[in-house]
mmCIF file of C-alpha atoms and ligand atoms in Angstrom:
data_model
loop_
_atom_site.group_PDB
_atom_site.id
_atom_site.type_symbol
_atom_site.label_atom_id
_atom_site.label_comp_id
_atom_site.label_asym_id
_atom_site.label_seq_id
_atom_site.Cartn_x
_atom_site.Cartn_y
_atom_site.Cartn_z
ATOM 1 C CA UNK H 1 -18.586 -9.997 -20.239
ATOM 2 C CA UNK H 2 -16.677 -7.924 -17.106
ATOM 3 C CA UNK H 3 -13.948 -10.755 -16.208
ATOM 4 C CA UNK H 4 -11.476 -10.168 -13.131
ATOM 5 C CA UNK H 5 -8.596 -12.252 -13.119
ATOM 6 C CA UNK H 6 -7.483 -11.832 -9.536
ATOM 7 C CA UNK H 7 -4.145 -13.880 -8.752
ATOM 8 C CA UNK H 8 -3.548 -15.537 -5.075
ATOM 9 C CA UNK H 9 -7.260 -15.764 -4.581
ATOM 10 C CA UNK H 10 -7.176 -17.747 -2.294
ATOM 11 C CA UNK H 11 -5.114 -15.846 0.732
ATOM 12 C CA UNK H 12 -5.723 -12.873 2.377
ATOM 13 C CA UNK H 13 -6.326 -10.400 0.083
ATOM 14 C CA UNK H 14 -6.954 -12.495 -2.991
ATOM 15 C CA UNK H 15 -9.979 -14.046 -1.239
ATOM 16 C CA UNK H 16 -11.374 -10.319 0.109
ATOM 17 C CA UNK H 17 -10.984 -9.313 -3.660
ATOM 18 C CA UNK H 18 -12.980 -12.465 -5.476
ATOM 19 C CA UNK H 19 -15.587 -11.637 -2.417
ATOM 20 C CA UNK H 20 -15.574 -7.873 -3.147
ATOM 21 C CA UNK H 21 -15.144 -8.115 -6.852
ATOM 22 C CA UNK H 22 -17.638 -11.147 -7.052
ATOM 23 C CA UNK H 23 -21.705 -8.663 -8.134
ATOM 24 C CA UNK H 24 -19.397 -6.077 -9.132
ATOM 25 C CA UNK H 25 -17.790 -8.833 -12.461
ATOM 26 C CA UNK H 26 -19.746 -10.975 -14.857
ATOM 27 C CA UNK H 27 -17.084 -13.545 -13.823
ATOM 28 C CA UNK H 28 -14.255 -13.981 -10.973
ATOM 29 C CA UNK H 29 -10.981 -15.997 -12.408
ATOM 30 C CA UNK H 30 -9.024 -17.113 -9.477
ATOM 31 C CA UNK H 31 -5.263 -17.892 -9.691
ATOM 32 C CA UNK H 32 -3.533 -20.234 -6.726
ATOM 33 C CA UNK H 33 -2.015 -23.219 -6.203
ATOM 34 C CA UNK H 34 -1.606 -23.094 -2.536
ATOM 35 C CA UNK H 35 2.293 -22.120 -2.503
ATOM 36 C CA UNK H 36 1.517 -20.893 1.265
ATOM 37 C CA UNK H 37 1.581 -24.380 2.564
ATOM 38 C CA UNK H 38 5.182 -24.853 0.321
ATOM 39 C CA UNK H 39 6.560 -22.246 2.162
ATOM 40 C CA UNK H 40 5.200 -21.737 5.874
ATOM 41 C CA UNK H 41 3.988 -25.608 6.199
ATOM 42 C CA UNK H 42 0.431 -27.263 5.877
ATOM 43 C CA UNK H 43 -0.955 -25.451 9.402
ATOM 44 C CA UNK H 44 -1.122 -22.243 6.074
ATOM 45 C CA UNK H 45 -2.446 -23.687 3.635
ATOM 46 C CA UNK H 46 -4.892 -21.457 1.716
ATOM 47 C CA UNK H 47 -6.731 -24.649 0.627
ATOM 48 C CA UNK H 48 -9.522 -24.008 3.282
ATOM 49 C CA UNK H 49 -10.646 -20.561 1.662
ATOM 50 C CA UNK H 50 -11.026 -22.208 -2.076
ATOM 51 C CA UNK H 51 -13.159 -24.362 -0.926
ATOM 52 C CA UNK H 52 -15.667 -21.312 0.942
ATOM 53 C CA UNK H 53 -15.216 -19.323 -1.814
ATOM 54 C CA UNK H 54 -15.976 -21.348 -5.031
ATOM 55 C CA UNK H 55 -19.101 -22.619 -2.653
ATOM 56 C CA UNK H 56 -20.090 -19.118 -1.973
ATOM 57 C CA UNK H 57 -19.976 -17.471 -5.393
ATOM 58 C CA UNK H 58 -21.435 -18.885 -8.321
ATOM 59 C CA UNK H 59 -19.184 -16.951 -11.058
ATOM 60 C CA UNK H 60 -16.031 -17.762 -9.733
ATOM 61 C CA UNK H 61 -13.920 -19.914 -10.981
ATOM 62 C CA UNK H 62 -10.056 -21.218 -9.689
ATOM 63 C CA UNK H 63 -7.216 -22.340 -11.727
ATOM 64 C CA UNK H 64 -4.523 -23.953 -9.797
ATOM 65 C CA UNK H 65 -1.623 -22.644 -12.059
ATOM 66 C CA UNK H 66 1.763 -21.526 -11.144
ATOM 67 C CA UNK H 67 2.380 -17.512 -12.153
ATOM 68 C CA UNK H 68 5.665 -18.777 -13.052
ATOM 69 C CA UNK H 69 4.382 -20.645 -15.785
ATOM 70 C CA UNK H 70 4.203 -18.473 -18.570
ATOM 71 C CA UNK H 71 2.485 -20.640 -20.825
ATOM 72 C CA UNK H 72 -0.178 -21.767 -18.364
ATOM 73 C CA UNK H 73 -1.336 -18.061 -17.600
ATOM 74 C CA UNK H 74 -1.193 -17.890 -21.396
ATOM 75 C CA UNK H 75 -4.328 -20.108 -21.827
ATOM 76 C CA UNK H 76 -6.331 -18.250 -19.906
ATOM 77 C CA UNK H 77 -5.649 -14.764 -20.948
ATOM 78 C CA UNK H 78 -6.381 -16.340 -24.911
ATOM 79 C CA UNK H 79 -9.725 -17.659 -23.637
ATOM 80 C CA UNK H 80 -10.937 -14.398 -21.809
ATOM 81 C CA UNK H 81 -8.758 -11.664 -24.336
ATOM 82 C CA UNK H 82 -10.629 -8.666 -23.707
ATOM 83 C CA UNK H 83 -13.390 -9.119 -21.327
ATOM 84 C CA UNK H 84 -10.446 -8.926 -18.979
ATOM 85 C CA UNK H 85 -11.008 -5.657 -17.273
ATOM 86 C CA UNK H 86 -9.099 -6.198 -13.978
ATOM 87 C CA UNK H 87 -6.226 -7.681 -12.682
ATOM 88 C CA UNK H 88 -5.429 -7.758 -9.410
ATOM 89 C CA UNK H 89 -2.266 -9.519 -8.286
ATOM 90 C CA UNK H 90 -1.740 -10.894 -4.586
ATOM 91 C CA UNK H 91 0.072 -13.358 -5.605
ATOM 92 C CA UNK H 92 3.958 -13.452 -3.782
ATOM 93 C CA UNK H 93 5.915 -15.290 -1.878
ATOM 94 C CA UNK H 94 4.526 -12.436 0.928
ATOM 95 C CA UNK H 95 7.998 -12.905 3.813
ATOM 96 C CA UNK H 96 11.017 -11.001 4.555
ATOM 97 C CA UNK H 97 12.817 -14.200 6.751
ATOM 98 C CA UNK H 98 11.262 -16.806 4.076
ATOM 99 C CA UNK H 99 13.066 -15.295 0.973
ATOM 100 C CA UNK H 100 16.588 -15.571 2.409
ATOM 101 C CA UNK H 101 16.086 -19.756 2.029
ATOM 102 C CA UNK H 102 15.292 -19.968 -1.095
ATOM 103 C CA UNK H 103 16.164 -16.494 -3.223
ATOM 104 C CA UNK H 104 15.609 -17.692 -6.822
ATOM 105 C CA UNK H 105 12.262 -19.212 -5.891
ATOM 106 C CA UNK H 106 11.313 -15.525 -4.095
ATOM 107 C CA UNK H 107 12.957 -13.965 -7.158
ATOM 108 C CA UNK H 108 10.873 -15.557 -9.729
ATOM 109 C CA UNK H 109 7.591 -15.535 -7.780
ATOM 110 C CA UNK H 110 7.336 -12.287 -6.969
ATOM 111 C CA UNK H 111 9.382 -10.436 -10.142
ATOM 112 C CA UNK H 112 9.095 -12.723 -12.758
ATOM 113 C CA UNK H 113 5.467 -13.780 -12.344
ATOM 114 C CA UNK H 114 4.544 -9.988 -12.219
ATOM 115 C CA UNK H 115 5.939 -9.762 -15.334
ATOM 116 C CA UNK H 116 4.624 -12.875 -16.689
ATOM 117 C CA UNK H 117 0.962 -11.624 -15.822
ATOM 118 C CA UNK H 118 2.057 -7.833 -16.976
ATOM 119 C CA UNK H 119 3.187 -9.184 -20.116
ATOM 120 C CA UNK H 120 0.051 -10.618 -20.839
ATOM 121 C CA UNK H 121 -2.184 -8.164 -19.873
ATOM 122 C CA UNK H 122 -1.005 -5.769 -22.400
ATOM 123 C CA UNK H 123 -1.226 -8.902 -25.004
ATOM 124 C CA UNK H 124 -4.651 -9.439 -24.167
ATOM 125 C CA UNK H 125 -6.153 -7.280 -22.501
ATOM 126 C CA UNK H 126 -4.565 -3.864 -22.771
ATOM 127 C CA UNK H 127 -7.304 -1.622 -20.872
ATOM 128 C CA UNK H 128 -7.557 -3.339 -17.798
ATOM 129 C CA UNK H 129 -6.912 -2.097 -14.608
ATOM 130 C CA UNK H 130 -3.521 -3.601 -13.309
ATOM 131 C CA UNK H 131 -3.580 -3.350 -9.442
ATOM 132 C CA UNK H 132 -0.591 -4.835 -7.376
ATOM 133 C CA UNK H 133 0.009 -5.292 -4.082
ATOM 134 C CA UNK H 134 3.502 -4.427 -3.371
ATOM 135 C CA UNK H 135 4.907 -3.544 -0.181
ATOM 136 C CA UNK H 136 6.871 -0.559 1.976
ATOM 137 C CA UNK H 137 9.632 -3.139 2.289
ATOM 138 C CA UNK H 138 10.817 -1.674 -1.019
ATOM 139 C CA UNK H 139 12.027 1.249 1.243
ATOM 140 C CA UNK H 140 14.194 -0.909 2.826
ATOM 141 C CA UNK H 141 15.412 -0.256 6.165
ATOM 142 C CA UNK H 142 15.863 3.552 5.371
ATOM 143 C CA UNK H 143 12.590 4.308 8.137
ATOM 144 C CA UNK H 144 14.764 3.173 10.920
ATOM 145 C CA UNK H 145 17.027 6.026 9.897
ATOM 146 C CA UNK H 146 14.070 8.274 10.861
ATOM 147 C CA UNK H 147 14.499 10.414 14.272
ATOM 148 C CA UNK H 148 12.795 7.876 16.863
ATOM 149 C CA UNK H 149 12.271 8.382 20.152
ATOM 150 C CA UNK H 150 10.906 5.789 22.838
ATOM 151 C CA UNK H 151 7.895 5.987 24.694
ATOM 152 C CA UNK H 152 6.965 3.820 27.395
ATOM 153 C CA UNK H 153 5.359 1.526 25.091
ATOM 154 C CA UNK H 154 6.250 1.948 21.501
ATOM 155 C CA UNK H 155 8.712 3.981 19.018
ATOM 156 C CA UNK H 156 7.391 6.977 17.732
ATOM 157 C CA UNK H 157 9.067 9.588 15.355
ATOM 158 C CA UNK H 158 9.892 13.262 16.903
ATOM 159 C CA UNK H 159 6.933 15.092 16.651
ATOM 160 C CA UNK H 160 9.325 17.782 14.752
ATOM 161 C CA UNK H 161 9.827 15.396 11.459
ATOM 162 C CA UNK H 162 6.875 15.829 8.512
ATOM 163 C CA UNK H 163 6.153 12.315 9.281
ATOM 164 C CA UNK H 164 5.184 12.630 12.634
ATOM 165 C CA UNK H 165 1.416 14.060 11.279
ATOM 166 C CA UNK H 166 0.186 10.974 8.646
ATOM 167 C CA UNK H 167 3.008 9.048 8.999
ATOM 168 C CA UNK H 168 5.505 7.984 5.747
ATOM 169 C CA UNK H 169 4.886 9.016 2.134
ATOM 170 C CA UNK H 170 5.523 8.158 -1.434
ATOM 171 C CA UNK H 171 8.693 10.354 -1.774
ATOM 172 C CA UNK H 172 10.737 8.143 0.891
ATOM 173 C CA UNK H 173 14.170 6.640 -1.800
ATOM 174 C CA UNK H 174 13.928 3.206 -2.233
ATOM 175 C CA UNK H 175 17.186 3.040 -2.635
ATOM 176 C CA UNK H 176 20.517 2.970 -0.820
ATOM 177 C CA UNK H 177 18.983 0.378 2.014
ATOM 178 C CA UNK H 178 18.362 -3.064 3.135
ATOM 179 C CA UNK H 179 15.487 -4.276 1.564
ATOM 180 C CA UNK H 180 16.041 -8.001 2.416
ATOM 181 C CA UNK H 181 15.977 -10.388 -0.606
ATOM 182 C CA UNK H 182 12.180 -10.035 -0.114
ATOM 183 C CA UNK H 183 11.444 -6.417 -0.381
ATOM 184 C CA UNK H 184 14.465 -6.427 -3.270
ATOM 185 C CA UNK H 185 12.215 -8.857 -5.441
ATOM 186 C CA UNK H 186 9.032 -6.610 -4.644
ATOM 187 C CA UNK H 187 11.353 -3.797 -6.056
ATOM 188 C CA UNK H 188 11.319 -5.599 -8.998
ATOM 189 C CA UNK H 189 7.678 -5.925 -9.211
ATOM 190 C CA UNK H 190 6.632 -2.491 -8.311
ATOM 191 C CA UNK H 191 9.391 -0.629 -10.937
ATOM 192 C CA UNK H 192 8.018 -3.051 -13.904
ATOM 193 C CA UNK H 193 4.493 -2.549 -12.746
ATOM 194 C CA UNK H 194 4.908 1.864 -13.051
ATOM 195 C CA UNK H 195 6.815 0.629 -16.015
ATOM 196 C CA UNK H 196 3.867 -0.781 -17.863
ATOM 197 C CA UNK H 197 2.144 1.868 -16.711
ATOM 198 C CA UNK H 198 4.924 4.825 -17.984
ATOM 199 C CA UNK H 199 5.928 3.364 -20.747
ATOM 200 C CA UNK H 200 3.166 1.494 -22.523
ATOM 201 C CA UNK H 201 0.391 3.945 -20.687
ATOM 202 C CA UNK H 202 -0.894 0.737 -18.997
ATOM 203 C CA UNK H 203 -3.627 1.907 -16.071
ATOM 204 C CA UNK H 204 -1.272 0.255 -13.399
ATOM 205 C CA UNK H 205 -1.258 0.837 -10.440
ATOM 206 C CA UNK H 206 1.588 0.043 -6.883
ATOM 207 C CA UNK H 207 0.062 -0.413 -3.638
ATOM 208 C CA UNK H 208 2.489 -0.251 -1.212
ATOM 209 C CA UNK H 209 0.636 -2.431 1.776
ATOM 210 C CA UNK H 210 1.584 -1.396 5.434
ATOM 211 C CA UNK H 211 0.731 -4.851 7.499
ATOM 212 C CA UNK H 212 -2.693 -6.228 5.481
ATOM 213 C CA UNK H 213 -4.535 -8.369 7.902
ATOM 214 C CA UNK H 214 -8.067 -9.426 8.514
ATOM 215 C CA UNK H 215 -9.732 -12.784 9.197
ATOM 216 C CA UNK H 216 -9.379 -14.844 6.613
ATOM 217 C CA UNK H 217 -5.177 -14.489 7.095
ATOM 218 C CA UNK H 218 -3.983 -17.792 7.278
ATOM 219 C CA UNK H 219 -1.175 -17.057 9.824
ATOM 220 C CA UNK H 220 2.356 -18.204 10.499
ATOM 221 C CA UNK H 221 5.020 -17.671 11.982
ATOM 222 C CA UNK H 222 6.929 -15.901 9.565
ATOM 223 C CA UNK H 223 3.378 -13.877 7.630
ATOM 224 C CA UNK H 224 0.836 -12.662 8.727
ATOM 225 C CA UNK H 225 1.629 -10.260 12.243
ATOM 226 C CA UNK H 226 -1.582 -9.925 13.445
ATOM 227 C CA UNK H 227 -3.426 -13.546 12.694
ATOM 228 C CA UNK H 228 -0.424 -15.458 14.067
ATOM 229 C CA UNK H 229 -0.606 -13.192 17.240
ATOM 230 C CA UNK H 230 -4.559 -13.836 17.590
ATOM 231 C CA UNK H 231 -3.451 -17.855 17.031
ATOM 232 C CA UNK H 232 -0.840 -17.660 19.575
ATOM 233 C CA UNK H 233 -3.244 -16.322 22.129
ATOM 234 C CA UNK H 234 -5.910 -18.948 21.655
ATOM 235 C CA UNK H 235 -4.139 -21.648 22.105
ATOM 236 C CA UNK H 236 -1.399 -20.479 24.347
ATOM 237 C CA UNK H 237 1.434 -21.458 21.838
ATOM 238 C CA UNK H 238 4.575 -19.492 22.896
ATOM 239 C CA UNK H 239 5.431 -16.404 20.839
ATOM 240 C CA UNK H 240 9.136 -14.927 20.461
ATOM 241 C CA UNK H 241 9.598 -11.278 20.191
ATOM 242 C CA UNK H 242 11.989 -10.329 18.133
ATOM 243 C CA UNK H 243 14.270 -7.088 19.346
ATOM 244 C CA UNK H 244 13.228 -3.279 19.713
ATOM 245 C CA UNK H 245 12.065 -4.066 23.090
ATOM 246 C CA UNK H 246 9.052 -4.940 21.483
ATOM 247 C CA UNK H 247 7.770 -1.320 20.636
ATOM 248 C CA UNK H 248 8.226 -1.826 16.705
ATOM 249 C CA UNK H 249 4.974 -0.108 15.137
ATOM 250 C CA UNK H 250 3.305 -0.898 12.373
ATOM 251 C CA UNK H 251 0.207 -0.386 10.566
ATOM 252 C CA UNK H 252 -2.256 -2.442 10.222
ATOM 253 C CA UNK H 253 -5.069 -2.267 7.263
ATOM 254 C CA UNK H 254 -8.141 -4.922 7.136
ATOM 255 C CA UNK H 255 -8.452 -6.494 3.759
ATOM 256 C CA UNK H 256 -11.688 -4.715 2.884
ATOM 257 C CA UNK H 257 -11.077 -1.721 3.391
ATOM 258 C CA UNK H 258 -7.577 -2.116 1.139
ATOM 259 C CA UNK H 259 -10.152 -3.942 -1.718
ATOM 260 C CA UNK H 260 -12.224 -0.730 -1.530
ATOM 261 C CA UNK H 261 -9.154 1.066 -2.263
ATOM 262 C CA UNK H 262 -8.454 -1.284 -5.737
ATOM 263 C CA UNK H 263 -12.301 -0.446 -6.499
ATOM 264 C CA UNK H 264 -11.703 2.826 -6.366
ATOM 265 C CA UNK H 265 -8.543 3.139 -8.521
ATOM 266 C CA UNK H 266 -10.890 0.541 -10.910
ATOM 267 C CA UNK H 267 -14.109 3.506 -11.346
ATOM 268 C CA UNK H 268 -11.207 6.020 -12.123
ATOM 269 C CA UNK H 269 -7.852 4.929 -12.607
ATOM 270 C CA UNK H 270 -5.093 7.803 -12.585
ATOM 271 C CA UNK H 271 -3.116 7.025 -15.505
ATOM 272 C CA UNK H 272 1.427 7.011 -15.588
ATOM 273 C CA UNK H 273 2.267 3.938 -13.226
ATOM 274 C CA UNK H 274 0.510 5.098 -10.105
ATOM 275 C CA UNK H 275 2.409 4.440 -6.803
ATOM 276 C CA UNK H 276 0.156 4.664 -3.028
ATOM 277 C CA UNK H 277 1.055 3.485 0.298
ATOM 278 C CA UNK H 278 -1.421 2.149 1.802
ATOM 279 C CA UNK H 279 -1.869 1.328 5.262
ATOM 280 C CA UNK H 280 -3.601 2.013 8.442
ATOM 281 C CA UNK H 281 -1.911 4.877 8.932
ATOM 282 C CA UNK H 282 -2.772 6.870 12.091
ATOM 283 C CA UNK H 283 -5.822 5.744 11.918
ATOM 284 C CA UNK H 284 -4.763 1.944 12.686
ATOM 285 C CA UNK H 285 -1.333 1.143 14.425
ATOM 286 C CA UNK H 286 0.062 -0.730 16.986
ATOM 287 C CA UNK H 287 3.466 -1.932 18.431
ATOM 288 C CA UNK H 288 4.222 -4.955 19.216
ATOM 289 C CA UNK H 289 3.185 -4.837 23.603
ATOM 290 C CA UNK H 290 0.405 -2.851 22.586
ATOM 291 C CA UNK H 291 -1.169 -5.491 19.941
ATOM 292 C CA UNK H 292 -0.210 -8.186 22.381
ATOM 293 C CA UNK H 293 -2.648 -6.282 25.357
ATOM 294 C CA UNK H 294 -5.154 -6.078 22.790
ATOM 295 C CA UNK H 295 -5.478 -9.762 22.004
ATOM 296 C CA UNK H 296 -4.910 -10.458 25.658
ATOM 297 C CA UNK H 297 -8.232 -8.543 26.205
ATOM 298 C CA UNK H 298 -10.187 -9.825 23.699
ATOM 299 C CA UNK H 299 -9.410 -13.477 24.411
ATOM 300 C CA UNK H 300 -9.062 -13.101 28.661
ATOM 301 C CA UNK H 301 -5.963 -15.643 28.150
ATOM 302 C CA UNK H 302 -2.022 -14.478 29.571
ATOM 303 C CA UNK H 303 0.047 -14.368 26.423
ATOM 304 C CA UNK H 304 2.844 -16.860 26.361
ATOM 305 C CA UNK H 305 6.031 -14.798 25.034
ATOM 306 C CA UNK H 306 9.462 -14.507 25.341
ATOM 307 C CA UNK H 307 11.664 -11.819 24.331
ATOM 308 C CA UNK H 308 14.891 -12.465 22.295
ATOM 309 C CA UNK H 309 17.862 -8.994 21.501
ATOM 310 C CA UNK H 310 18.206 -9.888 18.226
ATOM 311 C CA UNK H 311 15.639 -8.127 16.128
ATOM 312 C CA UNK H 312 14.919 -9.381 11.985
ATOM 313 C CA UNK H 313 17.423 -8.474 10.132
ATOM 314 C CA UNK H 314 16.534 -5.067 8.096
ATOM 315 C CA UNK H 315 12.834 -5.137 9.938
ATOM 316 C CA UNK H 316 11.471 -2.090 10.850
ATOM 317 C CA UNK H 317 11.065 -0.009 14.052
ATOM 318 C CA UNK H 318 8.491 2.624 13.323
ATOM 319 C CA UNK H 319 6.257 2.277 9.969
ATOM 320 C CA UNK H 320 3.425 4.189 9.370
ATOM 321 C CA UNK H 321 2.138 4.742 6.028
ATOM 322 C CA UNK H 322 0.773 8.361 4.772
ATOM 323 C CA UNK H 323 -2.016 7.929 3.004
ATOM 324 C CA UNK H 324 -2.820 11.112 1.820
ATOM 325 C CA UNK H 325 -1.772 10.588 -1.733
ATOM 326 C CA UNK H 326 -4.408 8.024 -2.258
ATOM 327 C CA UNK H 327 -7.089 10.032 -0.458
ATOM 328 C CA UNK H 328 -6.191 13.206 -2.587
ATOM 329 C CA UNK H 329 -7.176 11.175 -5.722
ATOM 330 C CA UNK H 330 -10.252 9.379 -4.133
ATOM 331 C CA UNK H 331 -11.660 11.419 -1.453
ATOM 332 C CA UNK H 332 -14.569 9.408 -1.147
ATOM 333 C CA UNK H 333 -13.042 6.193 0.107
ATOM 334 C CA UNK H 334 -12.449 5.818 4.082
ATOM 335 C CA UNK H 335 -11.404 3.214 6.426
ATOM 336 C CA UNK H 336 -14.486 0.736 7.567
ATOM 337 C CA UNK H 337 -12.452 -1.146 10.307
ATOM 338 C CA UNK H 338 -10.531 -0.124 13.030
ATOM 339 C CA UNK H 339 -7.735 -2.550 14.493
ATOM 340 C CA UNK H 340 -10.088 -3.500 17.469
ATOM 341 C CA UNK H 341 -12.364 -4.303 15.120
ATOM 342 C CA UNK H 342 -10.444 -6.111 13.382
ATOM 343 C CA UNK H 343 -8.797 -7.961 15.628
ATOM 344 C CA UNK H 344 -12.448 -8.995 17.042
ATOM 345 C CA UNK H 345 -13.086 -10.806 13.762
ATOM 346 C CA UNK H 346 -9.899 -12.267 12.929
ATOM 347 C CA UNK H 347 -10.684 -13.811 16.968
ATOM 348 C CA UNK H 348 -14.620 -15.123 15.775
ATOM 349 C CA UNK H 349 -12.729 -16.623 12.637
ATOM 350 C CA UNK H 350 -10.073 -18.466 14.462
ATOM 351 C CA UNK H 351 -11.822 -19.522 17.391
ATOM 352 C CA UNK H 352 -13.508 -22.361 15.690
ATOM 353 C CA UNK H 353 -10.286 -23.294 13.168
ATOM 354 C CA UNK H 354 -7.565 -23.046 15.297
HETATM 355 N N1 NAD F 401 -0.409 -9.257 4.487
HETATM 356 C C1 NAD F 401 0.452 -8.687 4.628
HETATM 357 O O1 NAD F 401 0.969 -8.405 5.636
HETATM 358 C C2 NAD F 401 1.441 -8.165 3.407
HETATM 359 C C3 NAD F 401 2.250 -6.434 3.526
HETATM 360 C C4 NAD F 401 2.587 -6.056 2.654
HETATM 361 C C5 NAD F 401 2.485 -6.370 1.608
HETATM 362 N N2 NAD F 401 1.314 -7.698 1.185
HETATM 363 C C6 NAD F 401 1.606 -8.404 -0.154
HETATM 364 O O2 NAD F 401 0.101 -8.544 -0.608
HETATM 365 C C7 NAD F 401 -0.192 -9.641 -1.225
HETATM 366 C C8 NAD F 401 -1.127 -10.275 -1.001
HETATM 367 O O3 NAD F 401 -0.111 -10.526 0.220
HETATM 368 P P1 NAD F 401 -1.495 -12.046 1.473
HETATM 369 O O4 NAD F 401 -0.947 -11.642 2.984
HETATM 370 O O5 NAD F 401 -2.940 -11.451 0.834
HETATM 371 O O6 NAD F 401 -0.880 -12.692 1.286
HETATM 372 P P2 NAD F 401 -0.945 -14.812 1.356
HETATM 373 O O7 NAD F 401 -0.069 -15.458 1.515
HETATM 374 O O8 NAD F 401 -2.716 -14.617 2.372
HETATM 375 O O9 NAD F 401 -1.852 -15.171 -0.088
HETATM 376 C C9 NAD F 401 -0.968 -14.926 -1.203
HETATM 377 C C10 NAD F 401 -1.633 -16.378 -1.996
HETATM 378 O O10 NAD F 401 -1.277 -16.642 -3.783
HETATM 379 C C11 NAD F 401 -0.606 -17.638 -3.834
HETATM 380 N N3 NAD F 401 0.469 -18.162 -4.624
HETATM 381 C C12 NAD F 401 1.483 -17.806 -4.295
HETATM 382 N N4 NAD F 401 2.903 -18.422 -4.678
HETATM 383 C C13 NAD F 401 2.089 -18.279 -6.094
HETATM 384 C C14 NAD F 401 2.528 -18.589 -6.894
HETATM 385 N N5 NAD F 401 3.629 -18.537 -7.643
HETATM 386 N N6 NAD F 401 1.610 -19.115 -7.962
HETATM 387 C C15 NAD F 401 0.176 -19.118 -8.138
HETATM 388 N N7 NAD F 401 -0.464 -18.411 -6.268
HETATM 389 C C16 NAD F 401 0.848 -18.111 -5.378
HETATM 390 C C17 NAD F 401 -0.434 -18.890 -1.876
HETATM 391 O O11 NAD F 401 -1.069 -19.402 -2.091
HETATM 392 C C18 NAD F 401 -1.753 -17.776 -1.425
HETATM 393 O O12 NAD F 401 -3.298 -18.048 -1.201
HETATM 394 C C19 NAD F 401 1.390 -10.089 -1.381
HETATM 395 O O13 NAD F 401 1.865 -9.655 -2.949
HETATM 396 C C20 NAD F 401 2.285 -9.280 -0.969
HETATM 397 O O14 NAD F 401 3.855 -9.299 -0.632
HETATM 398 C C21 NAD F 401 1.507 -8.408 2.074
#
């Protein structure tokens, strides 16, 4: 029997993983305790996704377990044992800003929760592929010290810099920078996932995401950039842009494209606890101003926003992921969804929900 364990299975990446792997595995075991509603309020709950997934996929079995609960998790790993062929770990406290409110909650979920899952994988299904969704925040604010220039609607890196062509690659240091409390807890988890690959020779991989996006995101003020932006565009709710003249650039990858990366790794895992930058890259990126213009175009509504000079602490001014390393390991992979496609999908999904 082939079983996949997916943590955070009702969130953006988790639910996309459930849908993606449902016909590739005999059973999908989901772990999600709707902690997102605790972080960001009831409007960010992912419970709605649980109902859709259980109805749609007969082989999907959800468990309401907190990833900090080692004993609760162990029961599952004991029950399914070596039938577990894949662990996709996406459950997290995902917000840069929220983490500072409760550093202990943030760290125990992001770091200790990841360690629980790694250790249980080692003990009960050591050959399983273990995929971890890390973040570009592990690089802290180092990208802000790149030579940037101001254009009409966005910041851009100087064209003579080696990162100009494809973006920031995995050689960027993770040391000596302001990560945010969230970035630091993700660094701890990221390094542990690498270490289980190196030290225990397990099939682990770290995917350092840029902005991850898609119609299943339960967007909230503090997390889910494009989803929350589109929500405001539809409802005309007020939005605040924090700093950098609204020209800060993020790359955006559709959840399906990211999970398709997981699938390529699953089929032919590279050894050694690999790290991959995983984002929209040069293919899909936008500044705040550009994203707002796209939302206005799609909804036909003028966007209701104001601007404040104070940027969010440690926030990136310009971040574009270089995915060349992943492409070199998995040349058959490619993007399926452009930024415009993704925003259209988010709009269609949100129209009926907000
Ligand atoms: N969305 C982004 O832009 C982005 C960017 C970079 C990295 N990431 C990372 O990707 C992963 C997935 O992000 P997402 O956008 O799908 O997040 P999400 O919030 O949509 O999904 C995470 C899910 O995990 C669940 N969860 C949280 N804490 C839990 C716990 N203690 N026990 C069990 N379940 C718990 C939540 O209820 C939620 O349903 C996270 O690790 C995040 O840090 C996300």
